[in-house]
């Protein structure tokens, strides 16, 4: 019988954390962060890490496990999370992956087979330096030449995905499109994927309010501390919420423009997340409204109970 794994996905700020904790409390679960940036120590506010008060005593994994200048690939994430899933099941509990990093979550649920060759840190830094000095246009043109299908899915300003697509080709000889087609379609687990969505205006309002809250909580000071520790040029600092504040601290943007840029980039990211999850995963979608959040959460938990009562294949 396949092991059951729950995953809660959706755009940033939609309410995944609250649902994950409610599900973990009701079904004796433990939470695994499915966010590619929450692994970094010291990057707390900008990655919207759950606070100790919010956890309600529920164990959370894949948070604060490496320093911001340490490389951490999808393959690293997959290896760590698979170990956590096994350990959580051995404790007689339910693993619940909560997050918005689609490829990372998919790599676990469908057991992606990665090249034996690790990421080449020198190549990664070289590609990011090229973007820094020339802008992303030349690298994006190259991606369109070697993998036009992938180029349609990657925005030139999504530097991490752009670099990763070039890296895969350089290190494996396969385009990202070919690479993904080689992955198996059937999951080694018995997964139930819950997708949270929200009417666009309401979601964007939540994103804007969350960014304002991050500023109030000390996001600028957090970025200053990371720069002081020598992490300014680390790959992790290209994340939304960090690169814009770095630009402000270097007087390339005003404070107002930097905050607006965080909001705008977060909204664009939310849109890309929704597109990705709809195209790539078999998701059970639920559209939330702020007025009926409690009733909707009960509906989701009831559906989840029904899934957990069914026998695995």
CSV table of C-alpha atoms in Angstrom, one decimal:
chain,number,residue,atom,x,y,z
A,1,UNK,CA,0.0,0.0,0.0
A,2,UNK,CA,1.3,3.4,-0.9
A,3,UNK,CA,1.8,5.9,1.9
A,4,UNK,CA,-0.6,8.8,2.1
A,5,UNK,CA,0.8,12.3,1.7
A,6,UNK,CA,-1.2,15.5,1.8
A,7,UNK,CA,0.0,18.7,0.0
A,8,UNK,CA,-1.6,22.1,0.3
A,9,UNK,CA,-0.6,24.4,-2.6
A,10,UNK,CA,-1.6,27.7,-4.1
A,11,UNK,CA,-0.4,31.3,-4.5
A,12,UNK,CA,1.4,33.3,-1.9
A,13,UNK,CA,-0.8,34.8,0.9
A,14,UNK,CA,-3.8,32.7,0.1
A,15,UNK,CA,-4.0,31.0,3.5
A,16,UNK,CA,-2.0,27.7,3.1
A,17,UNK,CA,-0.3,27.9,6.5
A,18,UNK,CA,-3.5,28.2,8.5
A,19,UNK,CA,-5.1,25.3,6.7
A,20,UNK,CA,-2.0,23.2,7.1
A,21,UNK,CA,-2.0,23.7,10.8
A,22,UNK,CA,-5.7,23.0,11.1
A,23,UNK,CA,-5.3,19.8,9.1
A,24,UNK,CA,-2.3,18.7,11.2
A,25,UNK,CA,-4.2,19.3,14.4
A,26,UNK,CA,-7.3,17.3,13.2
A,27,UNK,CA,-5.4,14.4,11.6
A,28,UNK,CA,-2.4,14.0,13.8
A,29,UNK,CA,0.0,15.4,11.2
A,30,UNK,CA,3.4,17.1,10.9
A,31,UNK,CA,4.1,19.9,8.4
A,32,UNK,CA,6.8,19.9,5.8
A,33,UNK,CA,7.5,23.3,4.3
A,34,UNK,CA,7.2,23.2,0.5
A,35,UNK,CA,8.8,26.6,0.0
A,36,UNK,CA,12.2,26.8,-1.6
A,37,UNK,CA,13.3,29.9,0.4
A,38,UNK,CA,12.2,28.9,3.9
A,39,UNK,CA,15.2,26.6,4.2
A,40,UNK,CA,17.5,29.6,4.7
A,41,UNK,CA,18.5,30.6,8.2
A,42,UNK,CA,17.9,34.3,8.9
A,43,UNK,CA,15.5,34.8,6.0
A,44,UNK,CA,12.4,34.9,8.1
A,45,UNK,CA,10.2,37.9,7.4
A,46,UNK,CA,10.5,38.0,3.6
A,47,UNK,CA,9.8,34.2,3.3
A,48,UNK,CA,6.7,34.4,5.6
A,49,UNK,CA,7.9,31.7,7.9
A,50,UNK,CA,5.4,30.4,10.4
A,51,UNK,CA,6.1,31.9,13.9
A,52,UNK,CA,6.4,29.6,17.0
A,53,UNK,CA,3.0,31.0,18.2
A,54,UNK,CA,1.3,30.1,14.9
A,55,UNK,CA,2.5,26.5,14.8
A,56,UNK,CA,0.2,25.6,17.7
A,57,UNK,CA,2.7,23.0,18.8
A,58,UNK,CA,2.7,21.2,15.4
A,59,UNK,CA,6.2,20.1,14.2
A,60,UNK,CA,7.4,21.9,11.1
A,61,UNK,CA,10.2,20.6,8.9
A,62,UNK,CA,12.4,22.0,6.1
A,63,UNK,CA,12.7,25.4,7.8
A,64,UNK,CA,16.1,27.0,8.8
A,65,UNK,CA,18.3,24.2,7.7
A,66,UNK,CA,21.1,25.9,5.7
A,67,UNK,CA,22.8,29.3,5.5
A,68,UNK,CA,21.8,31.8,2.7
A,69,UNK,CA,25.1,31.3,0.8
A,70,UNK,CA,24.8,27.5,0.7
A,71,UNK,CA,23.6,25.9,-2.6
A,72,UNK,CA,20.3,24.0,-2.3
A,73,UNK,CA,18.8,22.4,-5.4
A,74,UNK,CA,15.5,20.7,-6.2
A,75,UNK,CA,17.3,17.4,-5.8
A,76,UNK,CA,18.5,18.4,-2.3
A,77,UNK,CA,14.9,19.4,-1.4
A,78,UNK,CA,13.5,16.1,-2.7
A,79,UNK,CA,16.0,14.0,-0.8
A,80,UNK,CA,15.4,15.8,2.5
A,81,UNK,CA,11.6,15.7,2.1
A,82,UNK,CA,11.4,12.0,1.2
A,83,UNK,CA,13.3,11.3,4.4
A,84,UNK,CA,10.9,13.4,6.4
A,85,UNK,CA,7.9,11.7,4.9
A,86,UNK,CA,9.3,8.3,5.8
A,87,UNK,CA,10.2,9.4,9.4
A,88,UNK,CA,6.7,11.0,9.9
A,89,UNK,CA,5.0,7.8,8.8
A,90,UNK,CA,7.2,5.8,11.1
A,91,UNK,CA,6.0,8.0,14.0
A,92,UNK,CA,2.4,7.1,13.0
A,93,UNK,CA,1.6,10.6,11.8
A,94,UNK,CA,0.4,12.2,8.6
A,95,UNK,CA,2.9,14.2,6.4
A,96,UNK,CA,1.5,17.4,5.1
A,97,UNK,CA,3.5,19.4,2.6
A,98,UNK,CA,2.5,23.1,2.6
A,99,UNK,CA,3.9,25.6,0.2
A,100,UNK,CA,4.0,27.3,-3.2
A,101,UNK,CA,7.2,26.1,-4.8
A,102,UNK,CA,5.5,23.9,-7.5
A,103,UNK,CA,8.5,22.1,-9.1
A,104,UNK,CA,9.9,21.3,-5.6
A,105,UNK,CA,6.7,19.7,-4.5
A,106,UNK,CA,6.2,17.9,-7.8
A,107,UNK,CA,9.7,16.5,-7.6
A,108,UNK,CA,8.8,14.8,-4.3
A,109,UNK,CA,5.2,13.6,-5.1
A,110,UNK,CA,6.3,12.1,-8.5
A,111,UNK,CA,9.8,11.0,-7.5
A,112,UNK,CA,11.8,13.0,-10.1
A,113,UNK,CA,15.0,11.3,-11.1
A,114,UNK,CA,17.8,13.8,-11.1
A,115,UNK,CA,21.1,13.7,-12.9
A,116,UNK,CA,23.9,12.2,-10.8
A,117,UNK,CA,25.8,15.4,-11.6
A,118,UNK,CA,25.3,17.9,-8.8
A,119,UNK,CA,24.8,21.6,-9.5
A,120,UNK,CA,27.9,23.3,-10.6
A,121,UNK,CA,28.2,26.2,-8.1
A,122,UNK,CA,30.8,28.0,-10.4
A,123,UNK,CA,28.4,27.8,-13.4
A,124,UNK,CA,25.5,29.0,-11.2
A,125,UNK,CA,27.4,32.1,-10.1
A,126,UNK,CA,28.7,32.7,-13.6
A,127,UNK,CA,25.1,32.8,-15.0
A,128,UNK,CA,23.8,35.0,-12.2
A,129,UNK,CA,26.8,37.4,-12.8
A,130,UNK,CA,26.0,37.5,-16.5
A,131,UNK,CA,22.4,38.6,-15.6
A,132,UNK,CA,23.8,41.2,-13.2
A,133,UNK,CA,26.1,42.7,-15.7
A,134,UNK,CA,24.1,42.3,-18.9
A,135,UNK,CA,20.5,41.9,-17.8
A,136,UNK,CA,18.6,38.6,-18.5
A,137,UNK,CA,17.9,39.3,-22.2
A,138,UNK,CA,20.9,37.4,-23.7
A,139,UNK,CA,20.4,34.4,-21.4
A,140,UNK,CA,16.7,34.3,-22.3
A,141,UNK,CA,17.5,34.5,-26.0
A,142,UNK,CA,19.8,31.5,-25.5
A,143,UNK,CA,17.0,29.6,-23.7
A,144,UNK,CA,14.6,30.3,-26.6
A,145,UNK,CA,17.2,28.8,-29.0
A,146,UNK,CA,17.9,25.6,-27.0
A,147,UNK,CA,14.4,25.1,-25.5
A,148,UNK,CA,11.7,27.3,-27.0
A,149,UNK,CA,8.9,25.3,-25.1
A,150,UNK,CA,10.5,26.0,-21.7
A,151,UNK,CA,11.2,29.6,-22.7
A,152,UNK,CA,7.4,30.2,-23.0
A,153,UNK,CA,7.0,29.1,-19.4
A,154,UNK,CA,9.8,31.2,-17.9
A,155,UNK,CA,9.6,34.9,-17.6
A,156,UNK,CA,12.9,36.6,-18.3
A,157,UNK,CA,12.8,38.3,-14.9
A,158,UNK,CA,12.4,35.0,-13.1
A,159,UNK,CA,16.2,34.7,-12.8
A,160,UNK,CA,16.3,31.5,-10.7
A,161,UNK,CA,14.2,29.5,-13.2
A,162,UNK,CA,16.1,31.0,-16.2
A,163,UNK,CA,19.4,30.0,-14.7
A,164,UNK,CA,18.2,26.6,-13.7
A,165,UNK,CA,16.9,25.8,-17.3
A,166,UNK,CA,20.3,26.8,-18.8
A,167,UNK,CA,22.1,24.8,-16.0
A,168,UNK,CA,20.1,21.6,-16.8
A,169,UNK,CA,21.1,21.8,-20.4
A,170,UNK,CA,24.8,22.5,-19.7
A,171,UNK,CA,25.1,19.7,-17.1
A,172,UNK,CA,22.9,17.0,-18.6
A,173,UNK,CA,22.8,17.7,-22.3
A,174,UNK,CA,19.0,17.6,-22.0
A,175,UNK,CA,16.7,20.6,-22.3
A,176,UNK,CA,14.4,21.2,-19.3
A,177,UNK,CA,11.5,20.1,-21.5
A,178,UNK,CA,13.2,16.8,-22.4
A,179,UNK,CA,14.3,16.4,-18.8
A,180,UNK,CA,10.7,16.8,-17.4
A,181,UNK,CA,9.2,14.4,-19.9
A,182,UNK,CA,11.6,11.7,-18.7
A,183,UNK,CA,10.0,11.9,-15.2
A,184,UNK,CA,7.5,9.3,-14.2
A,185,UNK,CA,3.9,10.2,-14.3
A,186,UNK,CA,2.7,8.0,-11.4
A,187,UNK,CA,3.4,8.9,-7.8
A,188,UNK,CA,5.1,6.5,-5.4
A,189,UNK,CA,2.7,7.9,-2.7
A,190,UNK,CA,-1.0,8.1,-2.4
A,191,UNK,CA,-1.3,11.9,-2.6
A,192,UNK,CA,-4.2,14.3,-2.0
A,193,UNK,CA,-3.3,17.7,-3.4
A,194,UNK,CA,-5.4,20.6,-2.0
A,195,UNK,CA,-5.2,23.8,-4.1
A,196,UNK,CA,-6.4,27.1,-2.6
A,197,UNK,CA,-7.4,30.0,-4.8
A,198,UNK,CA,-9.2,33.3,-4.2
A,199,UNK,CA,-10.9,35.9,-6.3
A,200,UNK,CA,-8.1,37.9,-7.9
A,201,UNK,CA,-8.8,41.3,-6.4
A,202,UNK,CA,-9.1,39.8,-2.9
A,203,UNK,CA,-5.9,37.8,-3.3
A,204,UNK,CA,-3.9,40.9,-4.5
A,205,UNK,CA,-5.2,42.9,-1.6
A,206,UNK,CA,-4.0,40.2,0.8
A,207,UNK,CA,-0.6,40.2,-0.9
A,208,UNK,CA,-0.3,44.0,-0.6
A,209,UNK,CA,-1.3,43.9,3.0
A,210,UNK,CA,1.2,41.1,3.7
A,211,UNK,CA,4.0,43.1,2.2
A,212,UNK,CA,3.1,46.1,4.3
A,213,UNK,CA,3.1,43.9,7.4
A,214,UNK,CA,6.5,42.5,6.4
A,215,UNK,CA,7.9,46.1,6.3
A,216,UNK,CA,6.3,46.8,9.7
A,217,UNK,CA,7.8,43.6,11.1
A,218,UNK,CA,11.3,44.6,10.0
A,219,UNK,CA,12.0,43.3,6.5
A,220,UNK,CA,14.4,46.2,5.8
A,221,UNK,CA,16.4,45.5,8.9
A,222,UNK,CA,16.4,41.7,8.1
A,223,UNK,CA,17.9,42.5,4.7
A,224,UNK,CA,20.5,44.8,6.3
A,225,UNK,CA,21.5,42.1,8.7
A,226,UNK,CA,21.9,39.6,5.8
A,227,UNK,CA,24.1,42.0,3.9
A,228,UNK,CA,26.2,42.7,7.0
A,229,UNK,CA,26.8,39.0,7.3
A,230,UNK,CA,28.1,38.9,3.7
A,231,UNK,CA,25.1,37.3,1.9
A,232,UNK,CA,24.3,40.1,-0.6
A,233,UNK,CA,25.5,38.3,-3.6
A,234,UNK,CA,24.1,34.9,-2.6
A,235,UNK,CA,21.6,33.2,-4.9
A,236,UNK,CA,19.1,33.2,-2.1
A,237,UNK,CA,19.0,37.0,-2.1
A,238,UNK,CA,17.5,37.1,-5.6
A,239,UNK,CA,14.2,36.0,-4.0
A,240,UNK,CA,11.2,38.4,-4.1
A,241,UNK,CA,11.2,40.6,-1.1
A,242,UNK,CA,15.0,40.6,-0.8
A,243,UNK,CA,16.3,41.8,-4.2
A,244,UNK,CA,14.0,44.8,-4.1
A,245,UNK,CA,15.1,45.9,-0.6
A,246,UNK,CA,18.7,45.4,-1.6
A,247,UNK,CA,18.1,47.8,-4.5
A,248,UNK,CA,16.6,50.3,-2.0
A,249,UNK,CA,19.6,50.0,0.4
A,250,UNK,CA,21.9,50.6,-2.5
A,251,UNK,CA,20.0,53.7,-3.5
A,252,UNK,CA,18.8,52.2,-6.8
A,253,UNK,CA,15.2,52.5,-5.7
A,254,UNK,CA,13.3,54.8,-3.3
A,255,UNK,CA,11.8,53.1,-0.3
A,256,UNK,CA,8.3,53.6,-1.8
A,257,UNK,CA,9.3,52.2,-5.2
A,258,UNK,CA,11.0,49.2,-3.5
A,259,UNK,CA,7.9,48.3,-1.5
A,260,UNK,CA,5.7,48.7,-4.6
A,261,UNK,CA,8.1,46.5,-6.5
A,262,UNK,CA,7.8,43.8,-3.8
A,263,UNK,CA,4.1,44.0,-4.1
A,264,UNK,CA,4.0,43.9,-7.9
A,265,UNK,CA,6.5,41.0,-8.1
A,266,UNK,CA,4.6,39.1,-5.5
A,267,UNK,CA,1.4,39.5,-7.4
A,268,UNK,CA,3.0,38.4,-10.7
A,269,UNK,CA,4.5,35.4,-8.8
A,270,UNK,CA,1.1,34.4,-7.5
A,271,UNK,CA,-0.3,34.4,-11.0
A,272,UNK,CA,2.6,32.2,-12.2
A,273,UNK,CA,2.0,29.8,-9.3
A,274,UNK,CA,-1.6,29.4,-10.2
A,275,UNK,CA,-0.8,28.7,-13.8
A,276,UNK,CA,1.9,26.2,-12.9
A,277,UNK,CA,-0.3,24.2,-10.5
A,278,UNK,CA,-3.2,24.1,-12.9
A,279,UNK,CA,-1.0,22.8,-15.7
A,280,UNK,CA,1.3,20.4,-13.8
A,281,UNK,CA,-0.6,18.7,-11.0
A,282,UNK,CA,-3.9,17.0,-10.4
A,283,UNK,CA,-5.2,19.4,-7.8
A,284,UNK,CA,-8.4,19.5,-5.9
A,285,UNK,CA,-9.2,23.2,-6.1
A,286,UNK,CA,-11.1,25.3,-3.5
A,287,UNK,CA,-11.9,28.9,-4.0
A,288,UNK,CA,-11.8,30.8,-0.7
A,289,UNK,CA,-13.5,34.0,0.4
A,290,UNK,CA,-12.6,35.9,3.5
A,291,UNK,CA,-16.2,36.0,4.8
A,292,UNK,CA,-16.8,32.3,4.6
A,293,UNK,CA,-13.3,31.1,5.4
A,294,UNK,CA,-14.3,29.0,8.4
A,295,UNK,CA,-17.1,27.1,6.6
A,296,UNK,CA,-14.8,26.5,3.6
A,297,UNK,CA,-12.0,25.2,5.8
A,298,UNK,CA,-14.5,22.7,7.3
A,299,UNK,CA,-15.5,21.6,3.9
A,300,UNK,CA,-11.8,21.0,3.0
A,301,UNK,CA,-11.2,19.1,6.2
A,302,UNK,CA,-14.3,16.9,5.6
A,303,UNK,CA,-13.0,16.1,2.1
A,304,UNK,CA,-9.6,15.3,3.5
A,305,UNK,CA,-11.2,13.0,6.1
A,306,UNK,CA,-12.9,11.1,3.3
A,307,UNK,CA,-9.7,10.7,1.4
A,308,UNK,CA,-7.9,9.4,4.6
A,309,UNK,CA,-10.6,6.8,5.2
A,310,UNK,CA,-10.1,5.3,1.7
A,311,UNK,CA,-7.7,2.5,1.3
A,312,UNK,CA,-4.5,3.2,-0.6
A,313,UNK,CA,-3.8,1.3,-3.8
